[in-house]
Short mmCIF file of C-alpha atoms in Angstrom, two decimals:
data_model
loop_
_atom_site.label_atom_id
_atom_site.label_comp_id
_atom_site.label_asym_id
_atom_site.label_seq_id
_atom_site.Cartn_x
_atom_site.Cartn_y
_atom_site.Cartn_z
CA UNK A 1 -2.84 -1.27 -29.50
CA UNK A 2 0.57 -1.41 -27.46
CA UNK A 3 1.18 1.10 -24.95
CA UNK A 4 4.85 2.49 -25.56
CA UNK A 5 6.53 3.58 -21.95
CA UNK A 6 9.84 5.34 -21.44
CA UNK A 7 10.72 4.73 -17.85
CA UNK A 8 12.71 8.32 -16.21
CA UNK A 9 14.46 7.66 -12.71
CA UNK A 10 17.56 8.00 -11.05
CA UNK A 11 17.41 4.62 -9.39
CA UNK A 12 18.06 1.79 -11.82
CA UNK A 13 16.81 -0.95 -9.49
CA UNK A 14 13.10 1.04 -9.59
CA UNK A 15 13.47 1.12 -13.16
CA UNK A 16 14.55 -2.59 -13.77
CA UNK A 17 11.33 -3.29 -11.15
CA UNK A 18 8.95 -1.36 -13.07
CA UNK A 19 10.07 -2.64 -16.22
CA UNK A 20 9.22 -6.31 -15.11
CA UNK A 21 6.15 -5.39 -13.81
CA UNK A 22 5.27 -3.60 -17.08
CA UNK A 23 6.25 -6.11 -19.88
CA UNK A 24 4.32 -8.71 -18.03
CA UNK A 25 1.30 -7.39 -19.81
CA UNK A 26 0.49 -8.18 -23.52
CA UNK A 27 -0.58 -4.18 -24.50
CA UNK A 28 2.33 -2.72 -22.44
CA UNK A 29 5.82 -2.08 -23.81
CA UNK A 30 8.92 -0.30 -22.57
CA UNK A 31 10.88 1.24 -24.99
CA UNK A 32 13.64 2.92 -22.90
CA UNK A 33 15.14 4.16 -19.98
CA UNK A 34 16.33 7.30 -18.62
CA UNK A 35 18.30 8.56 -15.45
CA UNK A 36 17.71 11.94 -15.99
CA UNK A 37 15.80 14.97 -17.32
CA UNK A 38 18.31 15.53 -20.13
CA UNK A 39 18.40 12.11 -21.38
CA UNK A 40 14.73 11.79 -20.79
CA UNK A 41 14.17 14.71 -23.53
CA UNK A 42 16.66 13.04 -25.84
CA UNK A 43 14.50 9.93 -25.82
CA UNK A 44 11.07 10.98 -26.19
CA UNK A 45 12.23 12.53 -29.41
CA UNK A 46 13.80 9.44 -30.47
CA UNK A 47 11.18 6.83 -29.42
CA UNK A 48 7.95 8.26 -29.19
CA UNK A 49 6.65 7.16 -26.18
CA UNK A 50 2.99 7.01 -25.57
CA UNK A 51 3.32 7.57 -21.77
CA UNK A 52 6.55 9.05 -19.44
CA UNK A 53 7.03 7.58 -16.65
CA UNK A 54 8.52 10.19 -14.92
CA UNK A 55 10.59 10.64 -11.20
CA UNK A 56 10.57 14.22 -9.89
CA UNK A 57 13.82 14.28 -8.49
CA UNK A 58 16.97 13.84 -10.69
CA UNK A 59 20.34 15.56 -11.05
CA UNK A 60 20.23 18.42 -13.86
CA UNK A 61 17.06 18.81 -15.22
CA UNK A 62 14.35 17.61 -13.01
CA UNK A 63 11.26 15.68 -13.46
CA UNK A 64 9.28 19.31 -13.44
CA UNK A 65 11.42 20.72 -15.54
CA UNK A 66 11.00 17.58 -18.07
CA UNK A 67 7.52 17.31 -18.20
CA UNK A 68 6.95 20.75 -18.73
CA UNK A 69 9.19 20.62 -21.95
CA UNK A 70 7.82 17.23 -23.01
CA UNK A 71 4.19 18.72 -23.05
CA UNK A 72 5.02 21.94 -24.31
CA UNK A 73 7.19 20.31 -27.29
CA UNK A 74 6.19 17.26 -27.90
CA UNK A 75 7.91 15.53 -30.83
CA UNK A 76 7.68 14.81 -34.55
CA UNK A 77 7.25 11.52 -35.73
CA UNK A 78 6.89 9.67 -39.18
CA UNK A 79 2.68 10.73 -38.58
CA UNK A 80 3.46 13.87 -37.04
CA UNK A 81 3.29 15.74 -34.01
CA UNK A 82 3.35 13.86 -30.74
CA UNK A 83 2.65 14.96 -27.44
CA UNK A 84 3.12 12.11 -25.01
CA UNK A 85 1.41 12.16 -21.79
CA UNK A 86 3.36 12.28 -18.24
CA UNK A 87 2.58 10.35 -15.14
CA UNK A 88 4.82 11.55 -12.60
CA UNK A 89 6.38 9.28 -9.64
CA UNK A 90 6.55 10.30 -6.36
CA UNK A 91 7.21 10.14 -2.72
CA UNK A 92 5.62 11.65 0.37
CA UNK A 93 8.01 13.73 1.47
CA UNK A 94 8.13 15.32 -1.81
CA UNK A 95 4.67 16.60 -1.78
CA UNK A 96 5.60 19.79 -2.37
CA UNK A 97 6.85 18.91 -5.78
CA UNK A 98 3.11 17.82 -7.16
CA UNK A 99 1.46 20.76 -8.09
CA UNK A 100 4.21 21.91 -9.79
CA UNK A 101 4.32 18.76 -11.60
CA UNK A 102 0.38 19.34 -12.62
CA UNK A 103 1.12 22.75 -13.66
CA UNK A 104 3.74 21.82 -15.61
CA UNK A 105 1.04 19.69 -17.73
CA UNK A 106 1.14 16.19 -16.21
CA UNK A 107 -1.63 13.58 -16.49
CA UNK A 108 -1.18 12.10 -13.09
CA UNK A 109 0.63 11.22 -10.24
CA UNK A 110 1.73 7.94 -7.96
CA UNK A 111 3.58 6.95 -5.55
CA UNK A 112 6.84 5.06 -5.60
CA UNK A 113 5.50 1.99 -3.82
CA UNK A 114 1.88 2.00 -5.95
CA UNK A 115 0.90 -1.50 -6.10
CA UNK A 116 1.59 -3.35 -9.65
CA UNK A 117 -1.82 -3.48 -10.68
CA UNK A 118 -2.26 0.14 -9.56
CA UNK A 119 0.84 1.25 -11.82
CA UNK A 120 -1.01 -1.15 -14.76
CA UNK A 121 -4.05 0.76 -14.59
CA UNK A 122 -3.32 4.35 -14.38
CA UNK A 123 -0.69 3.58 -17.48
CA UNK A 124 -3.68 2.35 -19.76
CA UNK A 125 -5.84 5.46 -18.46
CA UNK A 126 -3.05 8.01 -18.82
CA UNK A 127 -2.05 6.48 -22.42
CA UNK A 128 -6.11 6.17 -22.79
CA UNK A 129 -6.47 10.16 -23.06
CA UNK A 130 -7.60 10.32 -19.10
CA UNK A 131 -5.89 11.86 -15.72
CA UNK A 132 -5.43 9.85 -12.90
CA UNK A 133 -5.30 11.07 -9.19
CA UNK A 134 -4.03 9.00 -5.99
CA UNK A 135 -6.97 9.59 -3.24
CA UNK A 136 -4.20 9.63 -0.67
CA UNK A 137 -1.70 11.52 -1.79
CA UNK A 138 -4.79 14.58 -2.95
CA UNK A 139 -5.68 13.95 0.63
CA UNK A 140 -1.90 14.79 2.08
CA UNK A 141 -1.87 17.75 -0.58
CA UNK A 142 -5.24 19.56 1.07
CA UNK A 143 -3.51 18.64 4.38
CA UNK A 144 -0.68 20.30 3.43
CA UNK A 145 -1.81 23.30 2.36
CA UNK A 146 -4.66 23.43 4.85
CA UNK A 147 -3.31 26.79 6.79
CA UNK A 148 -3.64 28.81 3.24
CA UNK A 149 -7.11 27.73 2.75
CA UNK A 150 -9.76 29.91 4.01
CA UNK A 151 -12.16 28.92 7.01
CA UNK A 152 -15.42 27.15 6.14
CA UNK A 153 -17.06 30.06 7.67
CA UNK A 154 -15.41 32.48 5.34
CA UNK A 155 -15.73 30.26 2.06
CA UNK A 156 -18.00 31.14 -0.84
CA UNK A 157 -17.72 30.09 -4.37
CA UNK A 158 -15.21 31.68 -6.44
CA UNK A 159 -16.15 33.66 -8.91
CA UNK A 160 -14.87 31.24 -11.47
CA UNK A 161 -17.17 28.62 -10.46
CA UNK A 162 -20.25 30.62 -10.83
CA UNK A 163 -20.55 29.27 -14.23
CA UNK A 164 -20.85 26.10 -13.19
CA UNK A 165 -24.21 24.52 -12.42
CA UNK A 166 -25.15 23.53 -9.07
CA UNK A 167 -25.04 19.58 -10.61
CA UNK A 168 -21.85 20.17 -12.11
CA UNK A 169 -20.22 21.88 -8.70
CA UNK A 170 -20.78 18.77 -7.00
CA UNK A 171 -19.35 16.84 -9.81
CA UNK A 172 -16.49 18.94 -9.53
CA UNK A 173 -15.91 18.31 -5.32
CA UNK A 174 -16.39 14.34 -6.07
CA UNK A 175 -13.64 14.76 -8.88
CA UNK A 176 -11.75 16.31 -6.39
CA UNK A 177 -11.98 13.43 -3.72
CA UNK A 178 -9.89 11.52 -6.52
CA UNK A 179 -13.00 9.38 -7.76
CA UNK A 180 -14.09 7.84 -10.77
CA UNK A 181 -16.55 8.63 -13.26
CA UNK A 182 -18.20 4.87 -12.02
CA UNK A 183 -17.80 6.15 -8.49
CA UNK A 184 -19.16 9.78 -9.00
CA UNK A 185 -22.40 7.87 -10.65
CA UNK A 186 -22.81 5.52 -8.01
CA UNK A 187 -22.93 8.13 -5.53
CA UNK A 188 -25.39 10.30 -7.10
CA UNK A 189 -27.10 7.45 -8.24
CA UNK A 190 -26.79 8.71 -11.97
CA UNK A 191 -25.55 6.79 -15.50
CA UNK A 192 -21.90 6.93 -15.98
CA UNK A 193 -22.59 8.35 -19.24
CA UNK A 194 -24.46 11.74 -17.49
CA UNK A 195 -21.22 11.81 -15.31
CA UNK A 196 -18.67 11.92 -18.19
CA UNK A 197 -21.24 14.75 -20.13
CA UNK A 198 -21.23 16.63 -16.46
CA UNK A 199 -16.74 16.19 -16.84
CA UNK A 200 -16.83 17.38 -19.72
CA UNK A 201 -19.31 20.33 -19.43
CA UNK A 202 -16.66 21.34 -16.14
CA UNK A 203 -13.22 21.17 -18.04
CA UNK A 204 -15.27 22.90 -20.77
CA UNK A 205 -16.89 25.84 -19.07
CA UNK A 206 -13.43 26.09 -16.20
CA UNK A 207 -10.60 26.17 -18.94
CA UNK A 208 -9.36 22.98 -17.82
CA UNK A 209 -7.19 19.99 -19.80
CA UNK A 210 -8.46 17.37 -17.63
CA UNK A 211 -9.64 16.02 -14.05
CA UNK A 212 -6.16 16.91 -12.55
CA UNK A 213 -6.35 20.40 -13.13
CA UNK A 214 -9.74 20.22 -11.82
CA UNK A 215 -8.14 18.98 -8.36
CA UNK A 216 -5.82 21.92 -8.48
CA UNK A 217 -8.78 23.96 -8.73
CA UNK A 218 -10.42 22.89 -6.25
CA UNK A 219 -8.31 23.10 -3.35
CA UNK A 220 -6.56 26.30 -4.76
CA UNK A 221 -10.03 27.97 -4.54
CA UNK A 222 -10.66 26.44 -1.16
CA UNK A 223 -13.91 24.74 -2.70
CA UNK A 224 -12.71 21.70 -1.28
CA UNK A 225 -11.09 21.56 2.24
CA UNK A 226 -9.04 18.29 4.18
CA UNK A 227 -11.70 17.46 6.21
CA UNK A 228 -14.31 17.07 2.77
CA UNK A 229 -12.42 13.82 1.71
CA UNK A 230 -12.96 10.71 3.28
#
């Protein structure tokens, strides 16, 4: 199956770059390219992509503003409705921008300079039905917004997360480091297939679309803290 990516960024020389990168690969191919929010709309509902590759900062309508409606509408195809997923691109002085983006119901995030292989893989795990989180930049987030998280000494766990199990609360806190259902297993020396069942039973029994709401979560509810993540 070919993964069909529209490419959304002010910048044409990051666009032409992560076009190369992108149709070097036999299941990848990019279908378009957009310099803005408007004209990003105007081609998801003409080519379908399978995954946005979105920038957060544009003239007129932003990258937030984009994903939201691309999520929220979707569009029709020959098959039907399709709601194509979002990775959003960013920087780290734009930080701010992320949760935002998440809110507004994207799959993942990256930064600008991500590696090629990186950029590779999260597109086949996005288009895949997954979220994908960058470690580093979850790590700058918590330090962020460390000042409106409580002290340790005042924590306790929300009453949201009473539901969860006290297995499936320290799934949750590993999720929230940014690692992988492989990594999560090897740590708590469990099969990979108990891991995904313990995801599931989280974004089940929270509310939650997928693993990068799960980050929001956890830092919004001061579960986790900067000085949990490695």
């Amino acid at each position: 199956m070919t993964i069909r990516v529209l490419l959304v960024d002010d910048q044409p020389l990051l666009r032409t770059g992560f076009r190369l990168i992108l149709e070097a690969e036999p299941d990848i191919t990019v279908v378009g390219q957009a310099g803005d929010g408007k004209d990003a709309l105007e081609q998801t509902r003409a080519l379908l992509p399978d995954v946005v590759l979105m920038d957060i900062r544009m003239p007129g309508i932003d990258g937030i503003e984009a994903t939201r409606r691309i999520v929220r509408d979707g569009a029709r195809g020959a098959a039907g409705a399709h709601v194509p997923k979002v990775l959003v691109l960013t920087t780290f002085d734009l930080d701010e921008y992320i949760v935002e983006a998440l809110r507004a119901g994207a799959s993942g995030f990256l930064l600008k300079d991500v590696p090629p292989d990186e950029l590779v893989t999260a597109i086949r795990v996005v288009a895949d039905g997954d979220a994908i989180v960058a470690p580093s930049v979850t790590r700058r987030l918590l330090d962020r917004f460390a000042a409106k998280l409580p002290p340790a000494y005042e924590q306790a766990t929300p009453a949201r997360l009473d539901r969860l199990t006290e297995r499936e609360l320290e799934v949750l806190k590993l999720i929230a480091r940014g690692m992988s259902n492989a990594e999560i297993a090897a740590k708590l020396v469990v099969s990979e297939t108990t891991v995904k069942t313990h995801v599931g039973n989280v974004l089940t029994k929270l509310g939650l679309r997928d693993r990068v709401q799960a980050v929001v979560l956890a830092y919004e509810t001061g579960l986790i803290t900067p000085g949990a993540l490695p």
